[in-house]
Amino acid sequence: MNSQTATPTPRPTTAIGPAGAMVEVPLYRLAHGRTGDKGDISNISVIAWREELFPILMAQLTEEAVGSWFAPRRPARVTRYPIASIAAFNFVIEGVLDGGVNDALNLDTHGKALSFHLLDFPVLVTPELAASLPDVHHP
Amino acid sequence: MDTFKAGCAAGFSGDRIDGVEPVVKTLIDEGGHALIFETLAERTLALAQLARNQDPDAGYEPLLADMLRPCLGDCLRHGIRIVSNFGQANPPAAARRIRGLATELGLRAPRIAVLGGDRLDRPEQLDYLRGALPDGIDTGRIVCINAYQGAQEIADALRAGADIVVAGRVADPSLVVGPAMAHYGWSADDWPALATATMAGHLLECGTQVTGGYFAVPGLKDVPDMHRLGFPIAELGRDGGIVIGKARNTGGRVDAQTVKEQLLYEVHDPAAYLTPDVTADIGQVRVTPIGPDRVRVDGVRGHARPATLKANVFVHGGWLAEAEISYAGLQAEARARLAADIVRRRLGNTLRLRVDLIGALSILADDGGEMLSAHPHGTGRDIRLRMAAAHADRGTAERLLREMNALYTCGPAGGGGVRTSIKPRLNSISVLVPRDLAPASWSFLA
């Protein structure tokens, strides 16, 4: 969506506000997920790596926030379905596929890659929590 | 009664065909009952119909014989029923091919059931659909209309002794619900049982997507031995629990993460997953690892099935033209942008053009090009320009290909590797139809 999110390397963890307050981490450190499609509707699952991360996502990964994150693709509507029993959310994003496999001119008409855009969404957490989250391991 | 077990050996038409042997071997060792192949994505059926229009004996899964050759004998010997939508647009022809294959292999003649009723082409069906379709759909361009049928006829055919059930359009999870109904004697309104079986079918229907396919991110979500991923096996207890596992001695992984991702794949409202058989509700589902590559799924709830059936209407949708050219080294991205600008100016408003700078910005961009316009000009040194356009008229769409090809001599310096393609497009519209407009049926192959 922009030059920052098109970069495959993880964003550095940067402090914002007063030192020691909160830090920004990409969503993939709190959750995993995948994309499915039906027509011009994309659904993206967001599954917390650990149960205690679910409330953080509930507070920050709102329908409005996800809608803004995908704004360049002009979604008509975003609906969030929380499923607390598996610490997961299902996001249903309508009108985000430029017409889907029917009409889109994109290479990825299914929008298979869209979950990886969402997984770069910035989430604010405490530095202590950030230190405990999984991250890409470079051998 | 023993626990129902079903394996899946294909998740789409075009899937690997060498996954079936480990699945069948595991089913034999563990006393399995059914083997499914899911080969019918929405669009696949329309392509199959076009193939059938050319040849009345075609229109079923092109790899049918290759899929079944390694497993047909074992399945017949061990009572493992084969249930699949590999009949696509021509289930009777697929059934005849399977009978021929059994003869070639020196096997006993299998009892093959053929499902029907999914294809809507009778005058009263078309009259109804003309009223139900949105304005602007040219009914003269319809390729095919098919309703999603359910599990009842699959179960009936199996109860009557079918070894193999050949379907066209049925809901993917019904491929598992049908044999489970036949196994346990469930009635068609046992909503909790049907809902659980539906989610078992949902977890199996994409093949390896629940066993480590479509999952790996190196360094974060690693999957062992992806070159030999195991296909999945589901156990479905009478008690309302599902256990997902995979074929023995294969690669891949089955754990809470792979199962949760597939559980929500292509789901909208988790409390109302609609199929012809039931309304399944996973709003309170639980996912629990119970052993190596074994995950229990329970807490699925079921409600009455929808009153209507979903039908897909496919119409001819004109032509898709795509072309690419590469630039490398000094000012590569600038040269690719210049090339795109030249083509735009040559074509004017004739075609709506999509521009991708592969290596700088492509997949995440929008068709309207707003993101690309806002994207700062970079200094990419290995860029492939892709342009795409669609048009009802083939000749008009082909103008893009000619302009891209002409960039060899008339474009920026050092452009190479032009590839062009033009393909017919199919558009689909989904409509809901009353059940009595599209009655399902089945019969044994005569």
Coordinates of C-alpha atoms in Angstrom, one line a residue:
Chain A
M1 CA 0.0 0.0 0.0
N2 CA 2.9 2.4 0.6
S3 CA 6.6 2.2 0.4
Q4 CA 6.9 1.2 4.0
T5 CA 4.6 -1.8 3.9
A6 CA 5.9 -3.0 0.6
T7 CA 9.2 -3.6 2.3
P8 CA 9.6 -7.2 3.3
T9 CA 11.9 -6.7 6.2
P10 CA 10.2 -6.2 9.6
R11 CA 9.8 -2.7 10.8
P12 CA 12.2 -1.9 13.7
T13 CA 10.6 -1.7 17.1
T14 CA 10.5 2.0 17.8
A15 CA 9.6 3.7 21.0
I16 CA 6.9 6.4 20.7
G17 CA 6.0 8.9 23.4
P18 CA 7.8 8.9 26.7
A19 CA 10.6 6.5 27.1
G20 CA 9.4 3.1 28.4
A21 CA 5.8 3.8 27.5
M22 CA 4.6 1.8 24.5
V23 CA 6.3 0.4 21.5
E24 CA 5.0 -0.3 18.0
V25 CA 5.3 -3.8 16.7
P26 CA 3.9 -5.4 13.5
L27 CA 0.8 -7.5 13.8
Y28 CA 2.6 -10.7 12.8
R29 CA 4.4 -10.7 16.1
L30 CA 1.0 -11.0 17.8
A31 CA -0.9 -13.1 15.3
H32 CA -1.0 -15.2 12.2
G33 CA -3.7 -15.5 9.5
R34 CA -4.6 -16.2 6.0
T35 CA -6.8 -14.8 3.2
G36 CA -9.8 -16.4 1.5
D37 CA -12.1 -14.9 -1.2
K38 CA -15.6 -15.2 -2.5
G39 CA -16.3 -12.9 -5.4
D40 CA -15.3 -9.4 -4.5
I41 CA -15.2 -10.1 -0.8
S42 CA -12.0 -11.0 1.0
N43 CA -11.9 -12.6 4.4
I44 CA -8.7 -12.4 6.5
S45 CA -8.3 -14.4 9.7
V46 CA -6.2 -13.0 12.5
I47 CA -5.3 -15.6 15.1
A48 CA -3.5 -14.5 18.3
W49 CA -0.3 -16.5 18.9
R50 CA -1.3 -16.6 22.6
E51 CA -4.7 -16.1 24.3
E52 CA -3.6 -13.1 26.4
L53 CA -2.9 -11.1 23.2
F54 CA -6.5 -11.3 22.1
P55 CA -7.7 -8.3 24.2
I56 CA -5.0 -6.1 22.8
L57 CA -6.1 -7.0 19.3
M58 CA -9.7 -6.5 20.2
A59 CA -8.9 -2.9 21.4
Q60 CA -6.6 -1.9 18.5
L61 CA -7.5 -4.0 15.4
T62 CA -11.0 -2.4 15.0
E63 CA -13.1 -2.4 11.9
E64 CA -12.2 1.3 11.5
A65 CA -8.5 0.7 11.8
V66 CA -8.5 -2.2 9.4
G67 CA -10.7 -0.2 6.9
S68 CA -8.1 2.7 7.1
W69 CA -5.2 0.2 6.6
F70 CA -6.8 -1.0 3.4
A71 CA -8.1 2.5 2.3
P72 CA -6.1 2.6 -1.0
R73 CA -8.1 -0.5 -2.1
R74 CA -11.3 1.3 -1.2
P75 CA -13.2 -1.3 0.8
A76 CA -16.9 -0.8 0.8
R77 CA -17.3 -2.3 4.3
V78 CA -15.3 -4.1 6.9
T79 CA -16.9 -6.5 9.4
R80 CA -15.0 -8.0 12.3
Y81 CA -16.1 -11.3 13.9
P82 CA -14.3 -12.1 17.1
I83 CA -14.1 -15.8 18.1
A84 CA -12.9 -15.7 21.6
S85 CA -12.8 -19.4 22.0
I86 CA -9.9 -19.7 19.6
A87 CA -8.5 -16.2 20.3
A88 CA -9.1 -15.2 16.7
F89 CA -10.9 -12.7 14.5
N90 CA -12.4 -13.0 11.1
F91 CA -12.3 -9.8 9.0
V92 CA -14.7 -9.7 6.1
I93 CA -13.7 -6.9 3.7
E94 CA -16.1 -6.2 0.9
G95 CA -15.2 -4.5 -2.4
V96 CA -11.5 -4.8 -1.8
L97 CA -10.6 -7.0 -4.7
D98 CA -11.3 -4.6 -7.7
G99 CA -14.1 -7.0 -8.7
G100 CA -12.3 -10.3 -7.7
V101 CA -11.6 -13.1 -10.2
N102 CA -14.4 -11.7 -12.4
D103 CA -13.1 -8.3 -13.2
A104 CA -9.8 -7.4 -11.5
L105 CA -6.7 -6.8 -13.6
N106 CA -4.4 -7.5 -10.7
L107 CA -2.1 -10.5 -11.0
D108 CA -3.5 -11.7 -7.6
T109 CA -7.2 -11.5 -8.4
H110 CA -8.0 -13.7 -5.4
G111 CA -6.2 -11.3 -3.0
K112 CA -4.2 -14.2 -1.6
A113 CA -1.5 -11.7 -0.5
L114 CA -3.8 -9.3 1.4
S115 CA -3.3 -11.1 4.8
F116 CA 0.4 -10.2 4.5
H117 CA -0.5 -6.5 4.2
L118 CA -2.6 -6.8 7.4
L119 CA 0.2 -8.6 9.2
D120 CA 2.2 -5.4 8.9
F121 CA -0.4 -3.4 10.8
P122 CA 1.3 -1.5 13.7
V123 CA 0.1 -2.6 17.2
L124 CA 1.1 -0.7 20.4
V125 CA 2.4 -2.9 23.2
T126 CA 4.5 -2.5 26.3
P127 CA 8.2 -3.1 25.9
E128 CA 8.1 -6.0 28.3
L129 CA 5.4 -7.7 26.1
A130 CA 7.3 -6.8 22.9
A131 CA 10.3 -8.6 24.2
S132 CA 8.3 -11.8 24.7
L133 CA 6.7 -11.9 21.3
P134 CA 7.8 -14.2 18.5
D135 CA 9.7 -12.7 15.6
V136 CA 11.2 -13.8 12.4
H137 CA 14.3 -15.8 13.1
H138 CA 17.1 -15.3 10.7
P139 CA 19.4 -18.3 10.8
Chain B
M1 CA -20.0 -48.5 15.8
D2 CA -16.4 -47.6 14.7
T3 CA -15.4 -44.0 14.3
F4 CA -15.9 -42.5 10.9
K5 CA -12.7 -41.6 9.1
A6 CA -12.3 -39.8 5.8
G7 CA -9.2 -38.7 3.9
C8 CA -8.8 -36.1 1.2
A9 CA -6.5 -36.5 -1.7
A10 CA -7.1 -33.3 -3.7
G11 CA -8.0 -29.7 -2.8
F12 CA -8.5 -28.3 -6.3
S13 CA -8.3 -29.3 -9.9
G14 CA -4.6 -29.0 -10.4
D15 CA -3.5 -30.2 -7.0
R16 CA -0.6 -32.7 -6.6
I17 CA -1.8 -36.2 -7.6
D18 CA 0.9 -38.2 -5.7
G19 CA -0.6 -37.5 -2.3
V20 CA -3.3 -40.2 -2.5
E21 CA -1.2 -43.3 -1.9
P22 CA -0.1 -42.4 1.7
V23 CA -3.7 -41.3 2.5
V24 CA -5.2 -44.6 1.3
K25 CA -2.4 -46.6 3.0
T26 CA -3.2 -44.8 6.3
L27 CA -6.9 -45.3 5.8
I28 CA -6.4 -49.0 5.3
D29 CA -4.2 -49.4 8.3
E30 CA -6.6 -47.4 10.5
G31 CA -9.9 -48.7 9.2
G32 CA -11.0 -45.6 7.1
H33 CA -14.3 -45.3 5.3
A34 CA -14.1 -42.6 2.6
L35 CA -11.7 -40.8 0.3
I36 CA -12.7 -37.5 -1.2
F37 CA -11.2 -35.5 -4.1
E38 CA -12.3 -31.8 -4.3
T39 CA -11.6 -30.6 -7.8
L40 CA -14.2 -28.0 -8.5
A41 CA -13.5 -24.4 -7.8
E42 CA -16.3 -22.0 -8.9
R43 CA -14.6 -21.2 -12.3
T44 CA -13.4 -24.8 -13.0
L45 CA -17.0 -25.8 -13.6
A46 CA -17.5 -23.2 -16.3
L47 CA -14.3 -24.2 -18.0
A48 CA -15.4 -27.8 -17.9
Q49 CA -18.7 -26.8 -19.5
L50 CA -16.9 -25.1 -22.3
A51 CA -14.8 -28.3 -22.8
R52 CA -18.0 -30.4 -22.9
N53 CA -19.5 -28.0 -25.5
Q54 CA -16.5 -29.0 -27.7
D55 CA -16.7 -32.7 -27.0
P56 CA -19.7 -34.4 -25.4
D57 CA -17.4 -36.9 -23.7
A58 CA -15.3 -34.3 -22.1
G59 CA -16.1 -31.8 -19.3
Y60 CA -14.9 -33.9 -16.3
E61 CA -11.7 -33.6 -14.3
P62 CA -8.9 -34.0 -16.9
L63 CA -6.6 -35.8 -14.5
L64 CA -9.4 -38.2 -13.4
A65 CA -7.7 -41.4 -14.5
D66 CA -4.3 -40.3 -13.1
M67 CA -5.9 -39.5 -9.8
L68 CA -7.6 -42.8 -9.5
R69 CA -5.1 -45.2 -11.0
P70 CA -3.0 -45.5 -7.8
C71 CA -5.9 -46.0 -5.4
L72 CA -8.9 -47.5 -7.2
G73 CA -7.9 -51.1 -6.5
D74 CA -7.0 -50.6 -2.9
C75 CA -10.3 -48.6 -2.2
L76 CA -12.4 -51.3 -3.8
R77 CA -10.6 -54.1 -1.9
H78 CA -10.9 -52.4 1.4
G79 CA -14.3 -50.8 1.2
I80 CA -13.1 -47.3 1.1
R81 CA -15.8 -45.3 -0.7
I82 CA -14.6 -42.6 -3.1
V83 CA -16.7 -39.5 -3.2
S84 CA -15.8 -36.6 -5.4
N85 CA -17.1 -33.7 -7.6
F86 CA -14.6 -34.7 -10.3
G87 CA -17.6 -35.3 -12.5
Q88 CA -17.6 -31.5 -13.0
A89 CA -19.8 -30.6 -16.0
N90 CA -20.2 -34.2 -17.1
P91 CA -20.6 -36.7 -14.3
P92 CA -21.9 -39.5 -16.5
A93 CA -18.8 -39.3 -18.8
A94 CA -16.6 -39.4 -15.7
A95 CA -18.4 -42.5 -14.4
R96 CA -17.9 -44.2 -17.7
R97 CA -14.2 -43.4 -17.7
I98 CA -13.9 -44.8 -14.2
R99 CA -15.6 -48.0 -15.3
G100 CA -13.2 -48.2 -18.2
L101 CA -10.2 -47.7 -15.8
A102 CA -11.4 -50.5 -13.6
T103 CA -11.4 -52.8 -16.6
E104 CA -8.0 -51.7 -17.7
L105 CA -6.6 -52.4 -14.2
G106 CA -8.3 -55.8 -14.0
L107 CA -10.5 -54.9 -11.1
R108 CA -14.1 -55.9 -10.4
A109 CA -16.7 -53.6 -11.9
P110 CA -17.3 -50.9 -9.3
R111 CA -20.8 -49.7 -8.4
I112 CA -20.7 -46.1 -9.5
A113 CA -23.4 -43.6 -8.6
V114 CA -23.9 -40.4 -10.7
L115 CA -25.4 -37.3 -9.1
G116 CA -27.5 -34.9 -11.0
G117 CA -29.8 -32.0 -10.7
D118 CA -27.1 -29.3 -10.2
R119 CA -27.2 -28.1 -13.7
L120 CA -30.1 -25.6 -14.4
D121 CA -31.0 -25.6 -18.1
R122 CA -34.7 -26.5 -18.3
P123 CA -37.0 -23.8 -19.6
E124 CA -38.8 -23.3 -16.3
Q125 CA -35.5 -22.9 -14.5
L126 CA -34.2 -20.4 -17.0
D127 CA -37.5 -18.4 -16.8
Y128 CA -37.1 -18.1 -13.1
L129 CA -33.4 -17.1 -13.4
R130 CA -34.2 -14.4 -16.0
G131 CA -36.3 -12.8 -13.3
A132 CA -33.7 -13.3 -10.6
L133 CA -30.6 -12.1 -12.4
P134 CA -29.5 -8.5 -12.1
D135 CA -30.4 -6.2 -15.0
G136 CA -27.7 -5.9 -17.7
I137 CA -26.8 -9.6 -17.7
D138 CA -27.1 -10.8 -21.3
T139 CA -28.7 -14.2 -20.9
G140 CA -27.5 -15.1 -24.4
R141 CA -23.9 -15.1 -23.1
I142 CA -24.6 -17.7 -20.3
V143 CA -22.1 -20.5 -20.2
C144 CA -23.7 -22.5 -17.4
I145 CA -25.8 -22.3 -14.3
N146 CA -25.3 -24.8 -11.5
A147 CA -26.9 -25.0 -8.1
Y148 CA -24.9 -26.2 -5.1
Q149 CA -26.5 -29.6 -4.1
G150 CA -26.0 -31.2 -0.7
A151 CA -25.2 -34.5 1.0
Q152 CA -28.5 -36.3 1.0
E153 CA -28.1 -37.9 -2.4
I154 CA -24.5 -38.9 -1.7
A155 CA -25.7 -40.6 1.5
D156 CA -28.5 -42.3 -0.3
A157 CA -26.2 -43.6 -3.0
L158 CA -23.8 -45.0 -0.5
R159 CA -26.5 -46.6 1.5
A160 CA -27.6 -48.3 -1.7
G161 CA -24.2 -49.8 -2.1
A162 CA -22.2 -47.3 -4.2
D163 CA -18.4 -47.8 -4.2
I164 CA -17.9 -44.5 -5.9
V165 CA -20.1 -41.4 -6.0
V166 CA -19.4 -39.0 -9.0
A167 CA -20.9 -35.6 -8.5
G168 CA -20.9 -32.3 -10.4
R169 CA -21.6 -29.2 -8.3
V170 CA -22.2 -30.1 -4.7
A171 CA -21.1 -28.0 -1.7
D172 CA -17.5 -29.1 -1.0
P173 CA -18.1 -30.1 2.7
S174 CA -21.0 -32.3 1.5
L175 CA -18.4 -34.7 0.1
V176 CA -17.7 -35.6 3.8
V177 CA -21.2 -35.0 5.2
G178 CA -22.7 -37.6 2.8
P179 CA -20.5 -40.6 3.8
A180 CA -20.8 -39.6 7.5
M181 CA -24.6 -39.6 7.2
A182 CA -24.5 -43.0 5.6
H183 CA -22.1 -44.3 8.2
Y184 CA -23.9 -43.2 11.3
G185 CA -27.5 -43.3 9.9
W186 CA -28.0 -39.6 10.6
S187 CA -31.2 -38.0 9.4
A188 CA -31.1 -34.9 7.2
D189 CA -32.3 -32.7 10.1
D190 CA -29.8 -33.8 12.7
W191 CA -28.4 -30.3 12.7
P192 CA -25.6 -30.7 15.3
A193 CA -24.3 -33.8 13.7
L194 CA -24.4 -32.4 10.2
A195 CA -22.8 -29.2 11.3
T196 CA -19.8 -31.0 12.8
A197 CA -19.5 -33.2 9.7
T198 CA -19.7 -30.0 7.6
M199 CA -16.8 -28.4 9.5
A200 CA -14.8 -31.7 9.1
G201 CA -15.5 -31.5 5.4
H202 CA -14.5 -27.8 5.4
L203 CA -11.2 -28.6 7.0
L204 CA -10.5 -31.4 4.5
E205 CA -11.8 -29.8 1.3
C206 CA -8.6 -27.8 0.5
G207 CA -6.3 -30.7 0.9
T208 CA -3.0 -29.7 2.4
Q209 CA -4.1 -26.3 3.4
V210 CA -4.8 -27.8 6.8
T211 CA -1.6 -29.9 7.0
G212 CA 1.0 -27.1 6.4
G213 CA 0.2 -25.9 2.9
Y214 CA -0.5 -22.2 2.4
F215 CA 1.0 -21.6 5.8
A216 CA 4.8 -21.4 5.8
V217 CA 6.7 -18.2 6.5
P218 CA 10.4 -19.1 6.8
G219 CA 11.8 -18.1 10.2
L220 CA 8.3 -17.6 11.8
K221 CA 6.0 -20.4 10.7
D222 CA 8.2 -23.2 9.3
V223 CA 6.8 -26.4 7.9
P224 CA 8.9 -29.6 7.5
D225 CA 9.2 -31.4 4.2
M226 CA 6.8 -29.3 2.1
H227 CA 7.9 -31.2 -1.0
R228 CA 6.0 -34.2 0.3
L229 CA 3.2 -32.6 2.3
G230 CA 0.8 -35.2 3.7
F231 CA -2.9 -34.9 2.8
P232 CA -5.4 -34.7 5.7
I233 CA -7.5 -37.3 7.4
A234 CA -10.5 -36.5 9.6
E235 CA -12.0 -38.6 12.3
L236 CA -15.6 -37.8 13.2
G237 CA -16.9 -39.2 16.4
R238 CA -20.5 -39.8 17.3
D239 CA -19.9 -37.5 20.2
G240 CA -19.6 -34.3 18.1
G241 CA -15.8 -34.1 18.0
I242 CA -13.5 -33.9 15.0
V243 CA -9.9 -35.1 15.0
I244 CA -7.7 -33.8 12.2
G245 CA -4.6 -35.7 11.3
K246 CA -2.6 -36.5 8.2
A247 CA -1.3 -39.4 6.2
R248 CA 1.6 -41.3 7.9
N249 CA 5.2 -40.9 6.8
T250 CA 4.6 -37.6 5.0
G251 CA 5.8 -34.0 5.5
G252 CA 3.8 -31.0 6.7
R253 CA 2.3 -30.2 10.1
V254 CA -1.1 -30.4 11.8
D255 CA -1.3 -28.2 14.9
A256 CA -3.7 -25.6 16.4
Q257 CA -2.3 -22.9 14.1
T258 CA -2.8 -24.8 10.8
V259 CA -6.2 -25.9 11.8
K260 CA -7.4 -22.5 13.0
E261 CA -6.3 -20.9 9.8
Q262 CA -8.1 -23.4 7.7
L263 CA -11.2 -23.3 9.9
L264 CA -11.7 -19.6 9.1
Y265 CA -10.7 -19.9 5.4
E266 CA -13.4 -18.5 3.1
V267 CA -15.8 -18.1 6.1
H268 CA -17.8 -15.0 6.5
D269 CA -20.0 -15.0 9.7
P270 CA -18.5 -17.8 11.9
A271 CA -22.0 -18.2 13.5
A272 CA -23.6 -18.9 10.2
Y273 CA -21.6 -21.0 7.7
L274 CA -24.2 -21.8 5.2
T275 CA -24.3 -25.0 3.1
P276 CA -27.2 -26.8 1.4
D277 CA -27.1 -29.3 4.4
V278 CA -27.0 -27.1 7.5
T279 CA -26.2 -23.8 9.1
A280 CA -22.9 -24.5 10.9
D281 CA -21.9 -22.3 13.8
I282 CA -18.2 -22.1 14.9
G283 CA -18.7 -19.1 17.1
Q284 CA -17.7 -21.1 20.2
V285 CA -15.5 -23.7 18.5
R286 CA -12.5 -25.1 20.4
V287 CA -9.3 -26.3 18.9
T288 CA -7.0 -28.5 21.0
P289 CA -3.8 -30.3 20.1
I290 CA -4.0 -33.9 21.4
G291 CA -0.8 -35.4 19.9
P292 CA 1.8 -35.2 17.2
D293 CA 0.0 -33.9 14.1
R294 CA -3.4 -34.5 15.7
V295 CA -5.8 -31.7 16.6
R296 CA -9.3 -32.0 18.1
V297 CA -12.0 -29.6 17.0
D298 CA -15.2 -29.5 19.0
G299 CA -18.0 -27.1 20.1
V300 CA -19.4 -26.8 16.6
R301 CA -23.1 -26.0 16.7
G302 CA -25.8 -26.6 14.1
H303 CA -29.0 -24.9 13.0
A304 CA -31.6 -25.5 10.4
R305 CA -30.3 -25.5 6.8
P306 CA -31.0 -22.4 4.6
A307 CA -34.4 -22.4 2.7
T308 CA -32.7 -21.7 -0.6
L309 CA -29.8 -23.1 -2.7
K310 CA -27.0 -21.0 -4.0
A311 CA -26.5 -21.1 -7.8
N312 CA -23.6 -19.8 -9.8
V313 CA -24.3 -18.3 -13.2
F314 CA -21.3 -18.0 -15.6
V315 CA -21.3 -15.7 -18.6
H316 CA -18.7 -15.0 -21.2
G317 CA -16.9 -11.9 -20.0
G318 CA -14.8 -10.7 -22.9
W319 CA -11.0 -10.9 -23.1
L320 CA -8.1 -10.3 -20.7
A321 CA -4.9 -9.1 -22.3
E322 CA -1.6 -9.1 -20.3
A323 CA 1.9 -8.2 -21.4
E324 CA 5.3 -7.8 -19.7
I325 CA 8.7 -6.4 -20.5
S326 CA 11.8 -6.1 -18.3
Y327 CA 14.3 -3.4 -17.6
A328 CA 17.5 -3.9 -15.5
G329 CA 20.4 -1.7 -14.3
L330 CA 20.7 2.1 -14.7
Q331 CA 17.4 3.9 -14.3
A332 CA 15.5 0.6 -14.7
E333 CA 12.4 1.7 -12.8
A334 CA 12.4 5.1 -14.7
R335 CA 12.6 3.2 -18.0
A336 CA 9.7 1.0 -17.0
R337 CA 7.6 4.0 -16.0
L338 CA 8.5 5.7 -19.3
A339 CA 7.4 2.5 -21.2
A340 CA 4.1 2.5 -19.4
D341 CA 3.6 6.2 -20.2
I342 CA 4.3 5.6 -23.9
V343 CA 1.7 2.8 -24.0
R344 CA -0.8 4.9 -22.2
R345 CA -0.4 7.7 -24.6
R346 CA -0.6 5.4 -27.6
L347 CA -3.8 3.8 -26.5
G348 CA -5.5 6.9 -25.1
N349 CA -8.9 5.9 -23.7
T350 CA -9.4 2.8 -25.7
L351 CA -8.6 0.5 -22.8
R352 CA -8.6 0.7 -19.1
L353 CA -5.0 -0.1 -18.3
R354 CA -3.5 -1.6 -15.2
V355 CA 0.2 -0.9 -14.6
D356 CA 2.4 -3.0 -12.3
L357 CA 6.1 -2.4 -11.7
I358 CA 7.1 -5.9 -10.6
G359 CA 10.0 -5.5 -8.2
A360 CA 8.7 -2.1 -6.9
L361 CA 4.9 -2.1 -6.6
S362 CA 2.5 -4.7 -8.0
I363 CA 0.5 -7.1 -6.0
L364 CA -0.8 -4.7 -3.3
A365 CA -1.7 -1.9 -5.7
D366 CA -5.2 -1.0 -6.9
D367 CA -6.5 -1.3 -10.5
G368 CA -7.2 2.4 -10.6
G369 CA -3.5 3.1 -10.3
E370 CA -3.9 5.5 -7.4
M371 CA -1.3 3.7 -5.3
L372 CA 1.2 3.7 -8.1
S373 CA 0.7 7.4 -8.7
A374 CA 1.3 8.1 -5.0
H375 CA 4.3 5.7 -4.9
P376 CA 7.5 7.7 -4.9
H377 CA 9.6 7.1 -7.9
G378 CA 12.3 4.6 -6.8
T379 CA 15.6 3.5 -8.0
G380 CA 14.8 -0.1 -8.7
R381 CA 17.4 -1.8 -10.9
D382 CA 15.5 -5.0 -11.8
I383 CA 11.9 -4.1 -12.8
R384 CA 9.4 -6.0 -14.9
L385 CA 6.6 -3.8 -16.3
R386 CA 3.3 -5.6 -16.5
M387 CA 0.3 -4.1 -18.2
A388 CA -3.2 -5.6 -18.3
A389 CA -6.5 -4.7 -19.8
A390 CA -9.9 -6.3 -20.4
H391 CA -12.3 -5.6 -23.3
A392 CA -15.4 -7.3 -24.8
D393 CA -13.8 -7.2 -28.2
R394 CA -10.7 -9.4 -28.7
G395 CA -9.2 -7.2 -31.4
T396 CA -9.4 -4.1 -29.1
A397 CA -7.8 -6.0 -26.2
E398 CA -5.0 -7.2 -28.5
R399 CA -4.0 -3.7 -29.2
L400 CA -2.3 -3.7 -25.7
L401 CA -0.2 -6.7 -26.7
R402 CA 0.9 -5.1 -30.0
E403 CA 1.9 -1.9 -28.2
M404 CA 3.9 -3.7 -25.6
N405 CA 5.7 -5.8 -28.2
A406 CA 6.6 -2.6 -30.2
L407 CA 8.5 -1.4 -27.1
Y408 CA 11.3 -3.6 -28.3
T409 CA 12.3 -1.0 -30.9
C410 CA 10.2 2.0 -30.1
G411 CA 10.5 2.0 -26.3
P412 CA 13.2 2.9 -23.8
A413 CA 16.6 1.4 -24.0
G414 CA 17.3 -2.2 -23.1
G415 CA 13.8 -3.5 -22.8
G416 CA 13.7 -7.3 -23.1
G417 CA 11.8 -10.5 -22.4
V418 CA 8.4 -9.5 -23.8
R419 CA 5.7 -12.0 -23.0
T420 CA 2.1 -11.5 -24.0
S421 CA -1.1 -13.5 -23.4
I422 CA -4.8 -13.1 -24.3
K423 CA -7.4 -15.2 -22.6
P424 CA -11.2 -15.4 -22.6
R425 CA -12.8 -14.2 -19.3
L426 CA -15.7 -15.8 -17.5
N427 CA -17.9 -13.7 -15.2
S428 CA -19.9 -15.2 -12.4
I429 CA -23.0 -14.1 -10.5
S430 CA -24.4 -15.9 -7.5
V431 CA -28.2 -16.1 -7.0
L432 CA -30.4 -17.9 -4.5
V433 CA -33.0 -20.3 -5.9
P434 CA -35.8 -22.2 -4.2
R435 CA -35.0 -25.8 -3.5
D436 CA -37.9 -27.1 -5.5
L437 CA -36.6 -25.3 -8.6
A438 CA -33.5 -27.6 -8.5
P439 CA -34.2 -31.0 -7.2
A440 CA -31.2 -33.2 -6.8
S441 CA -31.1 -36.8 -8.1
W442 CA -28.8 -39.8 -8.3
S443 CA -28.7 -43.1 -10.2
F444 CA -26.3 -45.9 -10.7
L445 CA -24.3 -45.9 -13.9
A446 CA -26.3 -48.1 -16.3

